[in-house]
mmCIF file of C-alpha atoms in Angstrom:
data_model
loop_
_atom_site.group_PDB
_atom_site.id
_atom_site.type_symbol
_atom_site.label_atom_id
_atom_site.label_comp_id
_atom_site.label_asym_id
_atom_site.label_seq_id
_atom_site.Cartn_x
_atom_site.Cartn_y
_atom_site.Cartn_z
ATOM 1 C CA MET A 1 -8.780 6.249 90.994
ATOM 2 C CA ALA A 2 -6.515 6.335 93.977
ATOM 3 C CA GLU A 3 -4.848 9.308 95.574
ATOM 4 C CA ALA A 4 -1.673 10.779 94.109
ATOM 5 C CA ALA A 5 0.879 12.901 95.884
ATOM 6 C CA ALA A 6 1.605 16.343 94.486
ATOM 7 C CA THR A 7 4.843 16.272 92.525
ATOM 8 C CA THR A 8 4.666 19.372 90.335
ATOM 9 C CA LYS A 9 4.294 23.102 90.852
ATOM 10 C CA LEU A 10 0.883 23.024 89.186
ATOM 11 C CA ALA A 11 -0.262 20.178 91.447
ATOM 12 C CA GLU A 12 0.653 22.238 94.519
ATOM 13 C CA ILE A 13 -1.254 25.235 93.148
ATOM 14 C CA LEU A 14 -4.353 23.161 92.398
ATOM 15 C CA LEU A 15 -4.291 21.494 95.831
ATOM 16 C CA LYS A 16 -4.160 24.899 97.531
ATOM 17 C CA ARG A 17 -6.928 26.183 95.283
ATOM 18 C CA ILE A 18 -9.184 23.229 96.095
ATOM 19 C CA ARG A 19 -8.514 23.522 99.824
ATOM 20 C CA SER A 20 -9.436 27.202 99.817
ATOM 21 C CA ARG A 21 -12.350 27.170 97.348
ATOM 22 C CA GLY A 22 -13.741 23.636 97.577
ATOM 23 C CA ASP A 23 -13.939 20.548 95.399
ATOM 24 C CA ILE A 24 -13.893 20.964 91.619
ATOM 25 C CA THR A 25 -15.299 18.856 88.794
ATOM 26 C CA PHE A 26 -12.882 16.615 86.941
ATOM 27 C CA ALA A 27 -13.535 18.829 83.909
ATOM 28 C CA SER A 28 -12.163 21.826 85.830
ATOM 29 C CA PHE A 29 -9.161 19.797 86.973
ATOM 30 C CA MET A 30 -8.438 18.665 83.403
ATOM 31 C CA GLU A 31 -8.819 22.232 82.099
ATOM 32 C CA SER A 32 -6.161 23.401 84.555
ATOM 33 C CA ALA A 33 -3.867 20.408 84.002
ATOM 34 C CA LEU A 34 -3.806 21.068 80.267
ATOM 35 C CA TYR A 35 -4.294 24.824 79.929
ATOM 36 C CA GLU A 36 -3.334 26.648 83.153
ATOM 37 C CA PRO A 37 -1.375 29.714 81.939
ATOM 38 C CA ASP A 38 2.373 28.929 81.729
ATOM 39 C CA LEU A 39 2.001 25.697 83.717
ATOM 40 C CA GLY A 40 -0.530 23.515 81.889
ATOM 41 C CA TYR A 41 0.567 20.743 79.571
ATOM 42 C CA TYR A 42 -0.262 22.677 76.394
ATOM 43 C CA THR A 43 0.576 26.146 77.728
ATOM 44 C CA SER A 44 4.045 25.444 79.125
ATOM 45 C CA PRO A 45 7.314 25.407 77.163
ATOM 46 C CA GLY A 46 8.604 22.179 75.706
ATOM 47 C CA ARG A 47 8.097 19.851 72.778
ATOM 48 C CA LYS A 48 4.935 17.738 73.094
ATOM 49 C CA VAL A 49 4.766 15.898 69.778
ATOM 50 C CA GLY A 50 7.184 13.653 67.868
ATOM 51 C CA ALA A 51 10.198 11.575 68.827
ATOM 52 C CA GLU A 52 11.334 14.023 71.523
ATOM 53 C CA GLY A 53 7.845 14.573 72.894
ATOM 54 C CA ASP A 54 5.158 12.469 74.523
ATOM 55 C CA PHE A 55 3.171 11.155 71.559
ATOM 56 C CA TYR A 56 2.921 11.015 67.766
ATOM 57 C CA THR A 57 0.113 12.256 65.564
ATOM 58 C CA SER A 58 -0.454 11.211 61.961
ATOM 59 C CA MET A 59 1.184 14.363 60.604
ATOM 60 C CA ASN A 60 4.455 13.420 62.369
ATOM 61 C CA VAL A 61 4.550 10.061 60.629
ATOM 62 C CA HIS A 62 4.884 11.316 57.044
ATOM 63 C CA SER A 63 4.305 14.533 55.092
ATOM 64 C CA ALA A 64 2.033 12.529 52.763
ATOM 65 C CA PHE A 65 -0.682 12.885 55.422
ATOM 66 C CA GLY A 66 -0.861 16.663 54.927
ATOM 67 C CA ARG A 67 -0.512 16.374 51.153
ATOM 68 C CA LEU A 68 -3.462 14.012 50.931
ATOM 69 C CA ILE A 69 -5.574 16.257 53.138
ATOM 70 C CA SER A 70 -4.643 19.189 50.881
ATOM 71 C CA ARG A 71 -6.158 17.387 47.910
ATOM 72 C CA GLU A 72 -9.494 16.955 49.659
ATOM 73 C CA ILE A 73 -9.399 20.624 50.639
ATOM 74 C CA GLY A 74 -8.737 21.453 46.983
ATOM 75 C CA ARG A 75 -11.876 19.482 46.211
ATOM 76 C CA PHE A 76 -13.751 21.606 48.774
ATOM 77 C CA TRP A 77 -12.623 24.708 46.870
ATOM 78 C CA GLN A 78 -13.905 23.270 43.577
ATOM 79 C CA LEU A 79 -17.256 22.312 45.115
ATOM 80 C CA LEU A 80 -17.663 25.909 46.324
ATOM 81 C CA ASP A 81 -17.159 27.085 42.702
ATOM 82 C CA SER A 82 -13.485 28.017 43.190
ATOM 83 C CA PRO A 83 -14.057 31.314 45.032
ATOM 84 C CA GLU A 84 -11.409 34.059 44.832
ATOM 85 C CA SER A 85 -11.202 34.060 48.632
ATOM 86 C CA PHE A 86 -11.013 30.766 50.523
ATOM 87 C CA THR A 87 -9.931 30.303 54.148
ATOM 88 C CA ILE A 88 -8.459 27.181 55.691
ATOM 89 C CA ALA A 89 -8.732 27.605 59.464
ATOM 90 C CA GLU A 90 -6.758 25.032 61.425
ATOM 91 C CA ALA A 91 -7.830 24.752 65.049
ATOM 92 C CA GLY A 92 -5.083 23.631 67.424
ATOM 93 C CA ALA A 93 -2.376 24.225 64.842
ATOM 94 C CA GLY A 94 0.469 23.506 67.279
ATOM 95 C CA GLY A 95 3.940 23.832 65.787
ATOM 96 C CA GLY A 96 2.603 24.258 62.254
ATOM 97 C CA GLN A 97 3.705 20.906 60.780
ATOM 98 C CA LEU A 98 0.319 20.081 59.242
ATOM 99 C CA ALA A 99 -0.063 23.649 57.948
ATOM 100 C CA GLN A 100 3.357 23.396 56.291
ATOM 101 C CA ASP A 101 2.577 20.102 54.566
ATOM 102 C CA ILE A 102 -0.804 21.349 53.350
ATOM 103 C CA LEU A 103 0.502 24.714 52.106
ATOM 104 C CA ASP A 104 3.572 23.187 50.445
ATOM 105 C CA ALA A 105 1.363 20.722 48.576
ATOM 106 C CA ILE A 106 -1.191 23.316 47.441
ATOM 107 C CA ALA A 107 1.537 25.719 46.306
ATOM 108 C CA GLU A 108 3.121 22.939 44.241
ATOM 109 C CA GLU A 109 0.052 21.162 42.893
ATOM 110 C CA ASN A 110 -2.684 23.818 42.679
ATOM 111 C CA PRO A 111 -1.303 27.364 42.130
ATOM 112 C CA ALA A 112 -4.721 28.863 41.314
ATOM 113 C CA PHE A 113 -6.110 27.622 44.626
ATOM 114 C CA TYR A 114 -2.986 28.792 46.453
ATOM 115 C CA ALA A 115 -3.517 32.329 45.106
ATOM 116 C CA ALA A 116 -7.039 32.415 46.578
ATOM 117 C CA LEU A 117 -5.982 31.049 49.943
ATOM 118 C CA THR A 118 -5.729 32.400 53.475
ATOM 119 C CA TYR A 119 -4.430 29.902 56.038
ATOM 120 C CA ARG A 120 -5.639 30.951 59.484
ATOM 121 C CA LEU A 121 -3.957 29.283 62.448
ATOM 122 C CA ILE A 122 -6.129 29.086 65.561
ATOM 123 C CA GLU A 123 -4.140 28.261 68.673
ATOM 124 C CA LYS A 124 -4.709 28.757 72.384
ATOM 125 C CA GLU A 125 -1.026 29.199 73.203
ATOM 126 C CA PRO A 126 0.089 32.659 71.943
ATOM 127 C CA SER A 127 3.814 31.898 72.141
ATOM 128 C CA LEU A 128 3.429 29.390 69.305
ATOM 129 C CA GLN A 129 2.722 32.130 66.739
ATOM 130 C CA GLU A 130 6.401 33.023 66.428
ATOM 131 C CA ALA A 131 7.389 29.395 65.843
ATOM 132 C CA GLN A 132 4.570 28.940 63.334
ATOM 133 C CA ALA A 133 5.535 32.103 61.463
ATOM 134 C CA ALA A 134 9.173 30.960 61.248
ATOM 135 C CA ARG A 135 8.258 27.480 60.023
ATOM 136 C CA LEU A 136 5.799 28.845 57.464
ATOM 137 C CA ALA A 137 7.914 31.828 56.358
ATOM 138 C CA ARG A 138 7.767 30.943 52.663
ATOM 139 C CA HIS A 139 3.960 31.159 52.890
ATOM 140 C CA ALA A 140 3.930 34.418 54.881
ATOM 141 C CA GLU A 141 1.561 36.221 52.496
ATOM 142 C CA ARG A 142 -1.041 33.503 52.920
ATOM 143 C CA LEU A 143 -1.044 33.407 56.752
ATOM 144 C CA ALA A 144 -3.340 34.843 59.409
ATOM 145 C CA TRP A 145 -3.859 34.100 63.112
ATOM 146 C CA SER A 146 -6.861 34.020 65.435
ATOM 147 C CA SER A 147 -7.525 32.930 68.999
ATOM 148 C CA PRO A 148 -10.021 30.207 69.945
ATOM 149 C CA LYS A 149 -11.991 32.956 71.686
ATOM 150 C CA GLU A 150 -12.517 34.749 68.368
ATOM 151 C CA LEU A 151 -13.870 31.523 66.891
ATOM 152 C CA ALA A 152 -16.091 30.832 69.910
ATOM 153 C CA GLU A 153 -17.545 34.347 69.940
ATOM 154 C CA GLY A 154 -18.385 34.379 66.242
ATOM 155 C CA ALA A 155 -15.867 37.118 65.405
ATOM 156 C CA LEU A 156 -14.764 35.237 62.273
ATOM 157 C CA LYS A 157 -16.855 34.794 59.118
ATOM 158 C CA PHE A 158 -15.567 33.188 55.928
ATOM 159 C CA THR A 159 -16.092 30.714 53.106
ATOM 160 C CA GLY A 160 -13.747 27.763 53.245
ATOM 161 C CA CYS A 161 -13.034 24.967 55.678
ATOM 162 C CA ILE A 162 -12.185 24.458 59.329
ATOM 163 C CA ILE A 163 -9.876 21.541 60.001
ATOM 164 C CA SER A 164 -8.576 19.910 63.161
ATOM 165 C CA ASN A 165 -6.296 16.988 63.921
ATOM 166 C CA GLU A 166 -6.603 15.650 67.479
ATOM 167 C CA LEU A 167 -8.330 18.740 68.835
ATOM 168 C CA PHE A 168 -11.380 17.286 70.589
ATOM 169 C CA ASP A 169 -9.576 14.503 72.470
ATOM 170 C CA ALA A 170 -7.767 17.143 74.574
ATOM 171 C CA MET A 171 -10.886 19.103 75.517
ATOM 172 C CA PRO A 172 -11.807 18.900 79.218
ATOM 173 C CA VAL A 173 -14.464 16.284 79.992
ATOM 174 C CA HIS A 174 -16.862 15.639 82.822
ATOM 175 C CA LEU A 175 -16.197 12.248 84.390
ATOM 176 C CA ILE A 176 -19.307 10.358 85.494
ATOM 177 C CA GLU A 177 -20.036 7.049 87.191
ATOM 178 C CA MET A 178 -23.258 5.113 87.442
ATOM 179 C CA THR A 179 -23.924 3.916 90.998
ATOM 180 C CA GLU A 180 -26.708 1.932 92.621
ATOM 181 C CA GLN A 181 -28.095 5.299 93.755
ATOM 182 C CA GLY A 182 -28.043 6.765 90.235
ATOM 183 C CA LEU A 183 -25.692 8.927 88.187
ATOM 184 C CA LYS A 184 -22.832 10.616 90.033
ATOM 185 C CA GLU A 185 -20.083 12.939 88.855
ATOM 186 C CA VAL A 186 -16.412 12.691 89.792
ATOM 187 C CA PHE A 187 -15.216 15.722 91.748
ATOM 188 C CA VAL A 188 -11.577 16.273 92.682
ATOM 189 C CA SER A 189 -10.882 16.925 96.350
ATOM 190 C CA ALA A 190 -7.669 17.435 98.324
ATOM 191 C CA ASP A 191 -6.376 15.932 101.547
ATOM 192 C CA ALA A 192 -3.148 16.810 103.352
ATOM 193 C CA ASN A 193 -0.847 16.134 100.391
ATOM 194 C CA SER A 194 -2.731 14.580 97.493
ATOM 195 C CA PHE A 195 -5.781 14.646 95.245
ATOM 196 C CA ARG A 196 -8.789 12.484 96.048
ATOM 197 C CA GLU A 197 -11.906 11.733 94.047
ATOM 198 C CA ARG A 198 -15.431 12.122 95.403
ATOM 199 C CA LEU A 199 -18.653 10.965 93.766
ATOM 200 C CA LEU A 200 -21.259 13.713 94.077
ATOM 201 C CA PRO A 201 -24.529 14.675 92.344
ATOM 202 C CA PRO A 202 -23.931 15.968 88.784
ATOM 203 C CA SER A 203 -22.802 19.588 88.565
ATOM 204 C CA THR A 204 -25.229 20.292 85.717
ATOM 205 C CA PRO A 205 -28.441 18.706 84.382
ATOM 206 C CA GLU A 206 -26.768 18.747 80.958
ATOM 207 C CA LEU A 207 -24.935 15.526 81.843
ATOM 208 C CA GLU A 208 -28.060 13.432 82.300
ATOM 209 C CA ALA A 209 -29.662 15.158 79.296
ATOM 210 C CA TYR A 210 -26.610 14.222 77.216
ATOM 211 C CA LEU A 211 -26.926 10.545 78.142
ATOM 212 C CA ARG A 212 -30.648 10.580 77.345
ATOM 213 C CA SER A 213 -30.098 12.250 73.992
ATOM 214 C CA PHE A 214 -27.826 9.399 72.859
ATOM 215 C CA ASP A 215 -29.836 6.684 74.657
ATOM 216 C CA VAL A 216 -26.811 5.742 76.786
ATOM 217 C CA ARG A 217 -27.450 3.252 79.594
ATOM 218 C CA LEU A 218 -24.450 2.805 81.846
ATOM 219 C CA MET A 219 -24.074 -0.263 84.058
ATOM 220 C CA PRO A 220 -23.602 0.165 87.832
ATOM 221 C CA GLY A 221 -19.907 0.822 88.433
ATOM 222 C CA GLN A 222 -19.323 1.961 84.850
ATOM 223 C CA ARG A 223 -17.470 5.207 84.241
ATOM 224 C CA ALA A 224 -17.650 7.404 81.170
ATOM 225 C CA GLU A 225 -16.616 10.811 79.936
ATOM 226 C CA ILE A 226 -18.905 13.552 78.648
ATOM 227 C CA ASN A 227 -17.433 16.316 76.514
ATOM 228 C CA LEU A 228 -19.788 19.305 76.658
ATOM 229 C CA ALA A 229 -17.202 21.580 75.010
ATOM 230 C CA ALA A 230 -17.190 19.647 71.723
ATOM 231 C CA PRO A 231 -20.770 20.361 70.592
ATOM 232 C CA ALA A 232 -20.315 24.012 71.586
ATOM 233 C CA TRP A 233 -17.190 24.156 69.412
ATOM 234 C CA ILE A 234 -19.051 22.650 66.449
ATOM 235 C CA ALA A 235 -21.792 25.257 66.903
ATOM 236 C CA SER A 236 -19.156 28.009 66.732
ATOM 237 C CA ALA A 237 -17.621 26.454 63.609
ATOM 238 C CA ALA A 238 -21.030 26.336 61.935
ATOM 239 C CA ALA A 239 -21.643 29.995 62.772
ATOM 240 C CA THR A 240 -18.221 30.963 61.400
ATOM 241 C CA LEU A 241 -18.700 29.261 58.039
ATOM 242 C CA GLU A 242 -20.775 31.130 55.497
ATOM 243 C CA ARG A 243 -20.344 28.145 53.186
ATOM 244 C CA GLY A 244 -17.889 25.319 53.400
ATOM 245 C CA PHE A 245 -16.716 22.280 55.281
ATOM 246 C CA VAL A 246 -15.558 21.106 58.698
ATOM 247 C CA LEU A 247 -12.975 18.307 58.585
ATOM 248 C CA THR A 248 -12.295 16.556 61.894
ATOM 249 C CA ILE A 249 -9.608 13.909 62.460
ATOM 250 C CA ASP A 250 -9.526 12.334 65.902
ATOM 251 C CA TYR A 251 -9.828 9.077 67.744
ATOM 252 C CA GLY A 252 -13.237 8.047 68.977
ATOM 253 C CA TYR A 253 -16.456 6.265 68.120
ATOM 254 C CA LEU A 254 -20.147 6.782 67.558
ATOM 255 C CA SER A 255 -22.037 6.851 70.862
ATOM 256 C CA GLU A 256 -23.295 3.252 70.761
ATOM 257 C CA GLU A 257 -19.721 1.974 70.546
ATOM 258 C CA LEU A 258 -18.144 4.566 72.850
ATOM 259 C CA TYR A 259 -20.440 3.885 75.809
ATOM 260 C CA THR A 260 -20.595 0.096 75.536
ATOM 261 C CA PRO A 261 -20.475 -1.823 78.870
ATOM 262 C CA GLN A 262 -17.120 -3.294 77.818
ATOM 263 C CA ARG A 263 -15.590 0.150 78.428
ATOM 264 C CA ARG A 264 -16.241 -0.093 82.149
ATOM 265 C CA ASN A 265 -13.583 2.496 83.037
ATOM 266 C CA GLY A 266 -14.197 4.856 80.142
ATOM 267 C CA THR A 267 -11.428 5.854 77.734
ATOM 268 C CA LEU A 268 -9.297 8.338 79.672
ATOM 269 C CA LEU A 269 -5.557 7.946 79.005
ATOM 270 C CA CYS A 270 -2.466 9.938 79.919
ATOM 271 C CA TYR A 271 0.680 10.221 77.783
ATOM 272 C CA HIS A 272 4.193 10.959 78.975
ATOM 273 C CA LYS A 273 7.322 10.275 76.913
ATOM 274 C CA HIS A 274 5.548 7.764 74.663
ATOM 275 C CA SER A 275 4.189 5.692 77.543
ATOM 276 C CA THR A 276 0.585 5.604 78.727
ATOM 277 C CA ASN A 277 -1.092 5.426 82.106
ATOM 278 C CA GLU A 278 -4.573 5.974 83.528
ATOM 279 C CA ASP A 279 -3.669 8.271 86.424
ATOM 280 C CA PRO A 280 -4.358 11.959 85.645
ATOM 281 C CA TYR A 281 -3.289 13.000 89.165
ATOM 282 C CA GLN A 282 0.416 12.326 88.642
ATOM 283 C CA LEU A 283 2.769 14.646 86.743
ATOM 284 C CA VAL A 284 0.051 17.297 86.675
ATOM 285 C CA GLY A 285 0.856 19.736 83.882
ATOM 286 C CA GLU A 286 3.621 17.495 82.543
ATOM 287 C CA GLN A 287 1.563 14.731 80.937
ATOM 288 C CA ASP A 288 -1.177 14.817 78.327
ATOM 289 C CA ILE A 289 -4.702 13.765 79.327
ATOM 290 C CA THR A 290 -6.958 12.540 76.527
ATOM 291 C CA THR A 291 -10.248 10.775 75.937
ATOM 292 C CA HIS A 292 -11.907 9.194 72.928
ATOM 293 C CA ILE A 293 -14.542 11.458 71.440
ATOM 294 C CA ASN A 294 -18.216 10.882 70.695
ATOM 295 C CA PHE A 295 -18.563 11.513 66.973
ATOM 296 C CA SER A 296 -22.349 11.223 67.330
ATOM 297 C CA SER A 297 -22.200 14.363 69.450
ATOM 298 C CA LEU A 298 -20.330 16.265 66.710
ATOM 299 C CA ILE A 299 -22.762 15.044 64.059
ATOM 300 C CA GLU A 300 -25.893 15.989 66.037
ATOM 301 C CA ALA A 301 -24.514 19.378 67.119
ATOM 302 C CA GLY A 302 -23.681 20.105 63.497
ATOM 303 C CA LYS A 303 -27.138 19.149 62.257
ATOM 304 C CA GLU A 304 -28.719 21.592 64.680
ATOM 305 C CA ARG A 305 -26.600 24.402 63.178
ATOM 306 C CA GLY A 306 -26.885 23.612 59.486
ATOM 307 C CA LEU A 307 -23.863 21.319 59.105
ATOM 308 C CA ALA A 308 -24.697 18.112 57.260
ATOM 309 C CA ALA A 309 -22.533 15.054 57.949
ATOM 310 C CA VAL A 310 -21.399 14.021 54.464
ATOM 311 C CA TRP A 311 -18.685 11.465 55.284
ATOM 312 C CA TYR A 312 -17.548 9.527 58.350
ATOM 313 C CA GLY A 313 -15.141 6.617 58.506
ATOM 314 C CA GLU A 314 -11.745 5.270 59.486
ATOM 315 C CA GLN A 315 -8.646 7.283 58.633
ATOM 316 C CA TYR A 316 -7.316 4.571 56.332
ATOM 317 C CA ARG A 317 -10.526 4.654 54.273
ATOM 318 C CA PHE A 318 -10.260 8.423 53.951
ATOM 319 C CA LEU A 319 -6.584 8.293 52.932
ATOM 320 C CA MET A 320 -7.157 5.506 50.434
ATOM 321 C CA GLY A 321 -10.016 7.450 48.861
ATOM 322 C CA VAL A 322 -7.983 10.630 48.429
ATOM 323 C CA GLY A 323 -5.107 8.773 46.796
ATOM 324 C CA LEU A 324 -2.783 7.105 49.309
ATOM 325 C CA LEU A 325 -1.817 4.235 47.003
ATOM 326 C CA GLU A 326 -0.973 6.608 44.154
ATOM 327 C CA GLU A 327 1.044 8.733 46.604
ATOM 328 C CA LEU A 328 2.970 5.684 47.822
ATOM 329 C CA MET A 329 3.741 4.538 44.268
ATOM 330 C CA GLN A 330 5.100 7.988 43.422
ATOM 331 C CA LEU A 331 7.225 8.166 46.584
ATOM 332 C CA VAL A 332 8.709 4.721 45.964
ATOM 333 C CA ALA A 333 9.424 5.572 42.317
ATOM 334 C CA GLN A 334 11.247 8.759 43.353
ATOM 335 C CA ALA A 335 13.197 7.210 46.234
ATOM 336 C CA LYS A 336 16.997 7.531 45.970
ATOM 337 C CA ASP A 337 17.601 4.004 47.233
ATOM 338 C CA GLU A 338 15.957 0.984 48.823
ATOM 339 C CA HIS A 339 16.429 2.393 52.337
ATOM 340 C CA GLU A 340 14.428 5.529 51.495
ATOM 341 C CA SER A 341 11.799 3.440 49.704
ATOM 342 C CA LEU A 342 11.384 1.221 52.769
ATOM 343 C CA LYS A 343 11.128 4.281 55.017
ATOM 344 C CA HIS A 344 8.227 5.621 52.926
ATOM 345 C CA ARG A 345 6.464 2.232 52.881
ATOM 346 C CA LEU A 346 6.731 1.736 56.648
ATOM 347 C CA ALA A 347 5.496 5.257 57.423
ATOM 348 C CA ILE A 348 2.484 4.937 55.143
ATOM 349 C CA LYS A 349 1.761 1.486 56.545
ATOM 350 C CA LYS A 350 1.544 3.120 59.992
ATOM 351 C CA LEU A 351 -0.938 5.698 58.684
ATOM 352 C CA MET A 352 -3.268 3.117 57.189
ATOM 353 C CA MET A 353 -2.905 -0.214 58.984
ATOM 354 C CA PRO A 354 -5.757 -1.018 61.387
ATOM 355 C CA GLU A 355 -3.712 -3.223 63.730
ATOM 356 C CA GLY A 356 -0.808 -1.483 65.451
ATOM 357 C CA GLY A 357 -1.103 1.610 63.291
ATOM 358 C CA MET A 358 -3.356 4.645 63.101
ATOM 359 C CA GLY A 359 -5.637 3.434 60.329
ATOM 360 C CA ASP A 360 -8.768 2.551 62.259
ATOM 361 C CA THR A 361 -7.976 4.123 65.636
ATOM 362 C CA PHE A 362 -8.458 7.520 64.021
ATOM 363 C CA LYS A 363 -11.696 8.541 62.355
ATOM 364 C CA VAL A 364 -12.484 11.313 59.909
ATOM 365 C CA LEU A 365 -15.721 13.312 59.898
ATOM 366 C CA ILE A 366 -16.562 15.777 57.130
ATOM 367 C CA GLN A 367 -19.512 18.136 57.587
ATOM 368 C CA ALA A 368 -20.767 20.605 54.972
ATOM 369 C CA LYS A 369 -22.715 23.868 55.027
ATOM 370 C CA GLY A 370 -24.394 25.343 51.973
ATOM 371 C CA VAL A 371 -23.231 22.530 49.660
ATOM 372 C CA ASP A 372 -25.767 20.007 48.381
ATOM 373 C CA ASN A 373 -24.647 16.399 48.082
ATOM 374 C CA PRO A 374 -20.909 17.105 47.668
ATOM 375 C CA GLN A 375 -18.933 14.430 45.834
ATOM 376 C CA LEU A 376 -15.693 14.202 47.802
ATOM 377 C CA LEU A 377 -12.436 12.511 46.864
ATOM 378 C CA CYS A 378 -12.663 10.237 49.903
ATOM 379 C CA MET A 379 -15.894 8.797 48.474
ATOM 380 C CA ARG A 380 -14.007 7.264 45.529
ATOM 381 C CA LYS A 381 -13.472 3.590 45.106
ATOM 382 C CA TRP A 382 -9.846 3.061 46.076
ATOM 383 C CA GLY A 383 -7.521 3.889 43.230
ATOM 384 C CA MET A 384 -10.421 4.825 40.945
ATOM 385 C CA GLY A 385 -11.667 8.170 39.659
ATOM 386 C CA LEU A 386 -14.932 9.800 40.685
#
């Protein structure tokens, strides 16, 4: 990538930091761009998601998304023998929209489960707690909060499930490139007024070990991203769960598809006001930086810590299995008029359609601990019972 002039306060700070301390890995740059206190994309004020923000997630499209997820979580509770204490921990809970849709649905449809429930919001940005508490006020007795650090350090222990929606794609990644001289890592340097990239030997042997573990062979000139934080997060989730499930929704692929030669430049994308670009060095702190995730990495890291992968597939397959068609029929039947009916149909089409929607871009992975051969709702034939 080419140079980019500093245009933000955070960019100026990072340039000065690099000049005084030396080049940094792209992973360190991305960590600062997204999470620098008060100045990073996710740690600064302002709306990130929805019509007024920079991007949509599935939960912003229709509340049916959260309701359908709530039904699978209700199934988790049943499979764990309906314990009197069950925790849903949502990592990266943001403004609390998904939590609201899930809690509203459980309160309405499954009162016995609701009475056993603690909903724990895990969020890096502390200022969001007030907004979450206000949004979820009617569920106040069911709420708790924790920091990602508490999860990472094993301070939490519970039976239940850990869920995330677009958590891993915003974790900092190491950027690598295969050259004629072997594997190199992208470091971020600084000249008089802009960032520059340098290809240097890898900062850690873990990068080459990662490629070997998934039998990845990059072509000369091919770039790729390696997320070392993701398997560490899965290990923490496994340690936190006494029994239960991890439900991950994100965009990505298994390793053989993610690292194909056709993805010569990797998958890194930046989002700003619903437009995309591939330049992470502009609008530093003001645009989102994301990458597609390696679901094989999550699956293998889970296996090592006692988490069995029990279901993986496209979002539309998951939603259809848990009852999307039945949900749509009910919404249409209850619609006040044709305009409202059409609104429901278009939103749900966006959630499930492979082309131009979110249906196959997003994948769902469900991992289980201490549950043998769980029969999940998403395993159903569409529209059929178990």
